[in-house]
Short mmCIF file of C-alpha atoms and ligand atoms in Angstrom, two decimals:
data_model
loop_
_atom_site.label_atom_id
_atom_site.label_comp_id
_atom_site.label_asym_id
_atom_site.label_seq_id
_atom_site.Cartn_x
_atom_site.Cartn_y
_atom_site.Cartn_z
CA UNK A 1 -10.23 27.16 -36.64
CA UNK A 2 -8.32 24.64 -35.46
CA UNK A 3 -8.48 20.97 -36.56
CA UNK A 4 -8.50 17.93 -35.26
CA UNK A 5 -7.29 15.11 -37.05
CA UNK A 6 -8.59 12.17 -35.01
CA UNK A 7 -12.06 11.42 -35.51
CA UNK A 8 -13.87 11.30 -32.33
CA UNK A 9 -11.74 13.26 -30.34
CA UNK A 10 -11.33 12.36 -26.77
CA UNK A 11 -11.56 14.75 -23.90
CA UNK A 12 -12.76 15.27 -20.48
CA UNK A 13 -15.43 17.72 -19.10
CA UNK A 14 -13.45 19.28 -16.63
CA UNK A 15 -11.57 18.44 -13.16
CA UNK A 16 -9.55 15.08 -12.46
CA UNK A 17 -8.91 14.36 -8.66
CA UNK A 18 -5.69 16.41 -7.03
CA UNK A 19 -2.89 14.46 -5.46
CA UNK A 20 -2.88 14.21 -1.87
CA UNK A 21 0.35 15.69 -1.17
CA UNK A 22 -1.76 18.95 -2.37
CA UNK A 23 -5.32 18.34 -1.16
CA UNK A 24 -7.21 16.33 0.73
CA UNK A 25 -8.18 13.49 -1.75
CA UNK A 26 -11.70 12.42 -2.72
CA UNK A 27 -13.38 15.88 -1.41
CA UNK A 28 -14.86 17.90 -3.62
CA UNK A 29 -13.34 21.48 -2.87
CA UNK A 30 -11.15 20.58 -0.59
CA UNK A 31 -8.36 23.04 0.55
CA UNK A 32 -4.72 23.42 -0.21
CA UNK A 33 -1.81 21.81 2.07
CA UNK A 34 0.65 23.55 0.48
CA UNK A 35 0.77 27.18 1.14
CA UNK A 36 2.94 30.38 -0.97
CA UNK A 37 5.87 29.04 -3.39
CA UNK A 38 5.15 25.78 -2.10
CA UNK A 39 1.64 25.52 -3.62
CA UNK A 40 2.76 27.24 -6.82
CA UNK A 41 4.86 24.49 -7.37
CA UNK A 42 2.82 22.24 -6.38
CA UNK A 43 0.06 23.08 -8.43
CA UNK A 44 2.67 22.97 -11.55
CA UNK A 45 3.68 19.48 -10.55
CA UNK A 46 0.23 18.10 -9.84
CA UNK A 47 -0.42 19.66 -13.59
CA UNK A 48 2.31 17.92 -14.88
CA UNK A 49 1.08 14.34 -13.18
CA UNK A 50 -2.67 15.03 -14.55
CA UNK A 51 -1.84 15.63 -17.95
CA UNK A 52 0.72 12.38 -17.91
CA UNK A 53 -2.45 10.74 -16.88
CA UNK A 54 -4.24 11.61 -19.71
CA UNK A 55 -1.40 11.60 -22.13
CA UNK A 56 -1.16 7.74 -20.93
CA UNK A 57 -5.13 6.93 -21.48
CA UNK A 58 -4.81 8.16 -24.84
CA UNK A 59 -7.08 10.74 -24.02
CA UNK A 60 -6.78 13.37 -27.59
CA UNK A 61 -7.65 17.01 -26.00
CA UNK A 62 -6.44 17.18 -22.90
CA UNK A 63 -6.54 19.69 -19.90
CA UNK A 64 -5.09 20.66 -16.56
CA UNK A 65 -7.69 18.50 -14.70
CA UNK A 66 -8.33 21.66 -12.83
CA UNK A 67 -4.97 21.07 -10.72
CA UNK A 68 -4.73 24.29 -10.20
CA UNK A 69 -8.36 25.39 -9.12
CA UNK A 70 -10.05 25.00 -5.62
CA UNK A 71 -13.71 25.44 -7.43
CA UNK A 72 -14.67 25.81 -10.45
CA UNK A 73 -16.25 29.12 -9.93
CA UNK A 74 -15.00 31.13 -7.13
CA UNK A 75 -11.04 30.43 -7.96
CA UNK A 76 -11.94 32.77 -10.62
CA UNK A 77 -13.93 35.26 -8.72
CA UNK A 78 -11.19 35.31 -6.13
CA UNK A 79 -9.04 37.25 -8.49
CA UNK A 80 -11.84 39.87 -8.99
CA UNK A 81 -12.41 43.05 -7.49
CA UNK A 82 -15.41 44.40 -6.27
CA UNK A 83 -16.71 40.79 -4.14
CA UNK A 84 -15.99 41.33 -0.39
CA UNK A 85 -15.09 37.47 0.27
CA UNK A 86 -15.56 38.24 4.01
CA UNK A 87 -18.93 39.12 3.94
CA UNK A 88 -20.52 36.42 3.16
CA UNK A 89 -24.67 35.68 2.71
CA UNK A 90 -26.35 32.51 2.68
CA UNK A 91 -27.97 31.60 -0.71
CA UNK A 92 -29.67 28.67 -2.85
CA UNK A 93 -27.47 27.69 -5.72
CA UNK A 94 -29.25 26.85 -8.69
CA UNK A 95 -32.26 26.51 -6.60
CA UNK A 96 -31.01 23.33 -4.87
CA UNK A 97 -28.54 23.61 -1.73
CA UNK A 98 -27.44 26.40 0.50
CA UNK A 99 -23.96 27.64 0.34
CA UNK A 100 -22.93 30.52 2.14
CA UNK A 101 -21.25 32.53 -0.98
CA UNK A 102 -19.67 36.09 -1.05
CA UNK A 103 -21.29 39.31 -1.77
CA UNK A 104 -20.57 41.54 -4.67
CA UNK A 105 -19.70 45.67 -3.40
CA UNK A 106 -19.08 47.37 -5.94
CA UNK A 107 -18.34 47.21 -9.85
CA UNK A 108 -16.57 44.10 -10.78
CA UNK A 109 -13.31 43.91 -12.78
CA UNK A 110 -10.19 41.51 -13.68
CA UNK A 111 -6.74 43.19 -12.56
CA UNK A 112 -4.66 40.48 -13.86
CA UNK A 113 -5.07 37.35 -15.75
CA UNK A 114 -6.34 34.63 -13.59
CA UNK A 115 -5.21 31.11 -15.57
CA UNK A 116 -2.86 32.73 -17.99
CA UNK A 117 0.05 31.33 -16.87
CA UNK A 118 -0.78 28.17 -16.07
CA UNK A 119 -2.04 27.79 -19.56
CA UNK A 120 0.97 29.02 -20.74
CA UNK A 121 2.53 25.89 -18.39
CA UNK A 122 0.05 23.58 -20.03
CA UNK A 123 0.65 24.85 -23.73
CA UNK A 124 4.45 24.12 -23.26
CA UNK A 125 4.12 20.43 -21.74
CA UNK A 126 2.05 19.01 -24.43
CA UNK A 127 1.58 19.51 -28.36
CA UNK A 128 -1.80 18.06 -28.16
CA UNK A 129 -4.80 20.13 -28.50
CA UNK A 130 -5.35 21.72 -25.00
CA UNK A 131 -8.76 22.66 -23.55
CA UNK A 132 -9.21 25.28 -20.57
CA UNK A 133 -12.44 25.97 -18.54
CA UNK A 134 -13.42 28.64 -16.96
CA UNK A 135 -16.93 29.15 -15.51
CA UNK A 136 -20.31 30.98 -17.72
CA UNK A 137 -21.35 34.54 -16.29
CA UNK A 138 -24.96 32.64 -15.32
CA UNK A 139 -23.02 30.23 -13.24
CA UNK A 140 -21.20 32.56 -11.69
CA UNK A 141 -24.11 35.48 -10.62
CA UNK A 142 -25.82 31.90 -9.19
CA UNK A 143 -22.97 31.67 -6.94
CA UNK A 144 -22.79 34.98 -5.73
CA UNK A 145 -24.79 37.62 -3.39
CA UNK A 146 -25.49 40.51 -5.23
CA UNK A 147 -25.60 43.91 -3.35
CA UNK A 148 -24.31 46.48 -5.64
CA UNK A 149 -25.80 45.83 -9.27
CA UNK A 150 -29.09 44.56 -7.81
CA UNK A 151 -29.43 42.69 -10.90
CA UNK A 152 -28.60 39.34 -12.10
CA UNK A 153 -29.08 40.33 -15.60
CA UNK A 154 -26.85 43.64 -15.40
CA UNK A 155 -23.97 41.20 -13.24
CA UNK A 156 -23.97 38.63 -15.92
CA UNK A 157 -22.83 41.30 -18.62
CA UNK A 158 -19.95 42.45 -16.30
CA UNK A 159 -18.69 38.56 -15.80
CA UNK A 160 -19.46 38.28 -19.57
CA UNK A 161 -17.05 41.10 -20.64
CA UNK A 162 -14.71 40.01 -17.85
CA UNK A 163 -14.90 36.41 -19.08
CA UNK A 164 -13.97 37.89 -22.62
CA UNK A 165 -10.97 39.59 -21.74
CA UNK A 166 -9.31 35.92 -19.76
CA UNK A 167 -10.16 34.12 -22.85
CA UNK A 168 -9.03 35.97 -25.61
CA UNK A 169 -5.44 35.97 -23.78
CA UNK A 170 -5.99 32.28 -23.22
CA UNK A 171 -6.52 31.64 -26.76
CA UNK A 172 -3.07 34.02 -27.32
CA UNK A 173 -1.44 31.52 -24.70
CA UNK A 174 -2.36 28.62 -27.18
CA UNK A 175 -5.50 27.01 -25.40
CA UNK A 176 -7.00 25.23 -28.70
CA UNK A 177 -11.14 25.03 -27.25
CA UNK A 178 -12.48 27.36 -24.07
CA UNK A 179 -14.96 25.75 -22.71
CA UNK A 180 -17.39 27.60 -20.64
CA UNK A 181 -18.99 25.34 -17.25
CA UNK A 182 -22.40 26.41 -17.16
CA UNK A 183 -24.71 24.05 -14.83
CA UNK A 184 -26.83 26.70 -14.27
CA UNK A 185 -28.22 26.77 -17.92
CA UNK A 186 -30.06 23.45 -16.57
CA UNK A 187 -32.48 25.24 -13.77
CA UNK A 188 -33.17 29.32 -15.34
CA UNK A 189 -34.70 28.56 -18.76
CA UNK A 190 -36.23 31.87 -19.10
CA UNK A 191 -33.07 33.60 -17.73
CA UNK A 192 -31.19 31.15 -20.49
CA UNK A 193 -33.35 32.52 -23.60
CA UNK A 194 -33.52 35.40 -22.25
CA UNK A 195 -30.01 36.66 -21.82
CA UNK A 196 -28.14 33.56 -20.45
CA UNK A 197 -26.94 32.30 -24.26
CA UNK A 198 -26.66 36.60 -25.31
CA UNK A 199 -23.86 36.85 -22.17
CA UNK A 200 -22.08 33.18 -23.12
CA UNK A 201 -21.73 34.92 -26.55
CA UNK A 202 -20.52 38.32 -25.47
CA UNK A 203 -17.70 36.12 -23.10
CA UNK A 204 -16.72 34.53 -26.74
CA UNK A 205 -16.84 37.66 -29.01
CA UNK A 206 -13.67 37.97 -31.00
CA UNK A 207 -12.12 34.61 -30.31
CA UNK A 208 -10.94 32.40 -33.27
CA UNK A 209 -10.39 29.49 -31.18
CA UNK A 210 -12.91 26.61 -30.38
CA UNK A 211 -15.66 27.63 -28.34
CA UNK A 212 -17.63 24.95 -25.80
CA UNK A 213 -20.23 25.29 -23.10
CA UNK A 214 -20.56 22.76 -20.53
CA UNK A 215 -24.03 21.79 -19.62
CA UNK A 216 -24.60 19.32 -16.84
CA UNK A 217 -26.16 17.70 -13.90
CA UNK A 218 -23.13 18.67 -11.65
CA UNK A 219 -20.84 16.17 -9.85
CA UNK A 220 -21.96 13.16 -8.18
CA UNK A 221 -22.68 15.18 -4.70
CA UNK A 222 -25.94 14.38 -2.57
CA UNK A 223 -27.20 17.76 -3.42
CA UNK A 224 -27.03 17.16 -6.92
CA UNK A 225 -27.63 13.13 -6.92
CA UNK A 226 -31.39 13.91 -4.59
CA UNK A 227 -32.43 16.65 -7.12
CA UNK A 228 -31.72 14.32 -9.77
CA UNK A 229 -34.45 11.83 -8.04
CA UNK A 230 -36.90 14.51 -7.90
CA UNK A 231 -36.82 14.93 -12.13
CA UNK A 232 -38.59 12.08 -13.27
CA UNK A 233 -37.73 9.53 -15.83
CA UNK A 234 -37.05 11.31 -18.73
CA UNK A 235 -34.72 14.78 -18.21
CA UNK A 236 -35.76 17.19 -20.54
CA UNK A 237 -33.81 20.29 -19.44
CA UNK A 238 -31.59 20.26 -22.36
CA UNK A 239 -34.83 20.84 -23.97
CA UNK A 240 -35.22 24.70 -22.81
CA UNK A 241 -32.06 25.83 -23.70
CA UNK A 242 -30.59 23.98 -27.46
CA UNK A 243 -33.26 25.74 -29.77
CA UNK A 244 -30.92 29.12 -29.04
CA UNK A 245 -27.78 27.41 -28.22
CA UNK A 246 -28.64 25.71 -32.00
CA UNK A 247 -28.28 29.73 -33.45
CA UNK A 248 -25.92 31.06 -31.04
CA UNK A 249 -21.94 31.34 -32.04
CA UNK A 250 -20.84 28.74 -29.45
CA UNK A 251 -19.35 25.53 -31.33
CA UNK A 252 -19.42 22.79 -29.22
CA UNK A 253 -22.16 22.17 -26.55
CA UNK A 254 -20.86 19.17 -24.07
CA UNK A 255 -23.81 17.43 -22.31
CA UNK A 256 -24.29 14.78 -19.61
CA UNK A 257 -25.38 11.33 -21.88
CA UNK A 258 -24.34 8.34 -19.93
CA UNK A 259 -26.32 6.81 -16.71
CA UNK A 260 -28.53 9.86 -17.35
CA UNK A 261 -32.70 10.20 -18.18
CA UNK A 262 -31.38 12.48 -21.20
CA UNK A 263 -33.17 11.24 -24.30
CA UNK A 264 -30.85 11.31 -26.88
CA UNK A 265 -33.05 12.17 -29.63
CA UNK A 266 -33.04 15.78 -27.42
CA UNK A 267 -29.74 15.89 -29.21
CA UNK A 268 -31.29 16.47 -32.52
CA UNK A 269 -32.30 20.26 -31.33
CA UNK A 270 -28.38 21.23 -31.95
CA UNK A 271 -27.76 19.30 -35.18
CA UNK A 272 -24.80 21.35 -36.80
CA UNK A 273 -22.90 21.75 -33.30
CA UNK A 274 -19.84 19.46 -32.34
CA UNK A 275 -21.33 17.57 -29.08
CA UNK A 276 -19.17 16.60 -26.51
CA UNK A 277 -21.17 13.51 -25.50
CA UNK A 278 -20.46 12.33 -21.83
CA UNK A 279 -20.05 8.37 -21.27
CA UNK A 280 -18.42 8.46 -18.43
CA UNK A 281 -20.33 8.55 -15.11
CA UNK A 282 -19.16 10.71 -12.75
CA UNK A 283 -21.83 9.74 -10.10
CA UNK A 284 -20.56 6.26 -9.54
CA UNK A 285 -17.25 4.77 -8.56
CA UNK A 286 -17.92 1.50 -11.13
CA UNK A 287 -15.97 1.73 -13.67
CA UNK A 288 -17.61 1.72 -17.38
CA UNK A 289 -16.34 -1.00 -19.98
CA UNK A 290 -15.28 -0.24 -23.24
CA UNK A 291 -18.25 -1.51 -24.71
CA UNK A 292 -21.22 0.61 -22.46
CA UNK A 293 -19.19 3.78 -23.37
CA UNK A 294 -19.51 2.55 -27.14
CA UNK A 295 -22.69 1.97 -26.77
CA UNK A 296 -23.91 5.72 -25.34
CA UNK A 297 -21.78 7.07 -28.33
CA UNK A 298 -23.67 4.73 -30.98
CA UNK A 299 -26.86 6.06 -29.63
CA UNK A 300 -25.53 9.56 -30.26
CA UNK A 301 -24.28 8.60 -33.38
CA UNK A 302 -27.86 8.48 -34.88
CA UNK A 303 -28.16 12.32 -33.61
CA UNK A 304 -24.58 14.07 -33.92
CA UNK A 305 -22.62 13.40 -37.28
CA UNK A 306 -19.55 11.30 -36.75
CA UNK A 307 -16.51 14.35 -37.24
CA UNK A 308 -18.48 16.49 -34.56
CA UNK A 309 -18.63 13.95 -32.34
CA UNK A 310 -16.46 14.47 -29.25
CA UNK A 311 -16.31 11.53 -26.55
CA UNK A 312 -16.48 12.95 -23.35
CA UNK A 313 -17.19 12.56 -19.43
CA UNK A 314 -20.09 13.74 -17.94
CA UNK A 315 -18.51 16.61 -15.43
CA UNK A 316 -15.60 16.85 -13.77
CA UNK A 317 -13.78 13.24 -11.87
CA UNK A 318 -11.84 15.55 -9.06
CA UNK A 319 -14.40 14.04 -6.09
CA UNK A 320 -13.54 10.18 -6.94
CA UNK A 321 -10.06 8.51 -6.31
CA UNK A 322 -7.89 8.57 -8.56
CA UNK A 323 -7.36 5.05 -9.63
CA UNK A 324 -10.95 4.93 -10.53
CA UNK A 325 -10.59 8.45 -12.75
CA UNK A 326 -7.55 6.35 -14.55
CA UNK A 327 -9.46 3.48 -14.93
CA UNK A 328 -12.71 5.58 -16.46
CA UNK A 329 -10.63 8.23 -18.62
CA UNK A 330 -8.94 4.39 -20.12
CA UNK A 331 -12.47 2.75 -20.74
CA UNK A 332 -12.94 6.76 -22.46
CA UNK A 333 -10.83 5.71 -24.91
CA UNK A 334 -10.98 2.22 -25.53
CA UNK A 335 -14.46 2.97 -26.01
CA UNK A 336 -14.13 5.82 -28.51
CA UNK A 337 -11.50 3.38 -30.31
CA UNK A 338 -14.00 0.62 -30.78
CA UNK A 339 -16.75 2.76 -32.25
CA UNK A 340 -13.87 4.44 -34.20
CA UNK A 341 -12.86 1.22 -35.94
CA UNK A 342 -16.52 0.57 -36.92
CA UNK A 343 -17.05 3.88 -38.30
CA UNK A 344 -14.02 3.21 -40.58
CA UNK A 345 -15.38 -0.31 -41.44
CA UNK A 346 -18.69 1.84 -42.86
CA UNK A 347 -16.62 4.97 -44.65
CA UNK A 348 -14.10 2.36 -46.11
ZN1 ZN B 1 -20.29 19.44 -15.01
#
């Protein structure tokens, strides 16, 4: 298992924005401008700036900042056989917006590693602990039309075994934590109990690595940010799914905290998991100070002990510019330092 010696570890959730030599800036799945050998290397070189970024905001786990992703879900499914990605059907994701997604033909498999190598890129610019997302099998059915297996239940084992097979050779690559983006854990609570969490552990089975699962409220898009109006004061999602996340293998759970309606106390229901707590906003372009991200981490504080606390944002920063995602990823860490100093005051 690997260790970490700094205590409250700093890391993101997921994407940071791409330069604009390779992408369109400030658009959320917005396409390449590079094209063949060109966008190879530019990938690798916008890689190399988003981990300097990090590396330079003190940031403790860092990641690729999804440099070398399109979306966080079908960049992966792109590599897989059996989706026709010219037929495409119009369907609801996670019960909120239409998106016209591809349909599934036929039985689903992984020719080739998908992020391999550019974890292997990762692993040999940095010696800090490295963190690499790919997307849950729930997420992924939920972003998909389904004509062949007919089943979302029987299509979430395939990704899940799929899922297994890319991690374990990301963990041989050196990827320290794995963390697994599932949004869709917030809408299909029966699904969840049912065999959501059951798949999320067969995509882990084997690994020795850290394990995470990203649960959020999704970036700070109008689909996401009107839905989020229609919820009510208090969010209780979380709710449905941490009694079985509490008893499932998985050993961090990273949750949206800061700006949300999440009561912290929900946080109590995984006591015994590392939490990666968000306190960065993703939704807004003001930057946090130091002292409001200490603050959402003190309130977790009462719920998560302090060595499995892990300071985090609340999704991914690749829609906002990128001076803003440098100057939230800094108030990341000068936050995390000031509640780290007064933890030391109390165990000294
Ligand atoms: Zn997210």
């Amino acid at each position: 298992m690997t260790k970490f010696k700094t205590l409250l570890p700093t890391s993101t959730a997921g994407s940071l924005p791409k330069p604009s030599w390779l992408a369109e800036p400030e658009k959320l799945w917005s396409p390449w401008k590079l094209q063949d050998e060109a966008l190879n290397e530019g990938k690798q070189d916008a890689l190399r700036v988003a981990l300097q970024e990090q590396v330079h905001a003190n940031i403790d786990i860092v990641s690729d900042g999804e440099q070398t992703r399109q979306h966080f879900v079908t960049t992966f499914i792109e590599h897989l056989t059996g989706v026709d990605f010219e037929k495409r059907k119009t369907v609801k994701i996670r019960d909120r917006y239409d998106a016209s997604v591809p349909t599934v033909v036929g039985a689903v498999s992984r020719e080739k590693p998908v992020f391999v190598e550019s974890a292997k890129f990762l692993r040999q610019q940095t010696d800090r602990p490295i963190k690499w997302a790919l997307p849950g099998p729930m997420t992924m059915i939920d972003t998909l039309y389904d004509d062949h297996f007919k089943s979302r239940e029987k299509l979430a084992w395939e990704f899940a075994k799929i899922l297994n097979q890319e991690a374990k050779e990301l963990e041989a690559a050196g990827v320290d934590i794995i963390q697994f983006d599932e949004p869709a854990f917030n809408v299909f609570f029966d699904e969840v109990n049912d065999w959501g969490i059951a798949c999320l552990e067969r995509a882990i089975e084997g690994l020795k690595c850290e394990t995470a699962v990203h649960i959020c409220y999704g970036y700070g898009i109008k689909a996401n940010t009107d839905w989020k109006k229609t919820l009510g004061s208090e969010w209780r999602q979380y709710e449905q799914a941490f009694p079985k996340l509490q008893q499932s293998n998985l050993d961090i759970i990273s949750l949206e905290c800061h700006n949300s309606h999440v009561p912290m106390d929900l946080i109590e229901l995984i006591r015994g998991k590392k939490v990666m707590v968000g306190a960065i906003d993703v939704a807004s372009n003001l930057i946090e100070t130091p002292e409001q991200v200490a603050n959402t981490l003190r309130k977790a504080l009462k719920f998560v002990d302090a060595d499995k606390l892990y300071p985090s944002t609340n999704c991914g920063m690749a829609p906002l510019s990128r001076e803003i995602a440098r100057g939230k990823l800094k108030a990341l860490s000068a936050g995390a330092a000031i509640v780290r100093n007064e933890l030391k005051l109390t165990l000294a």
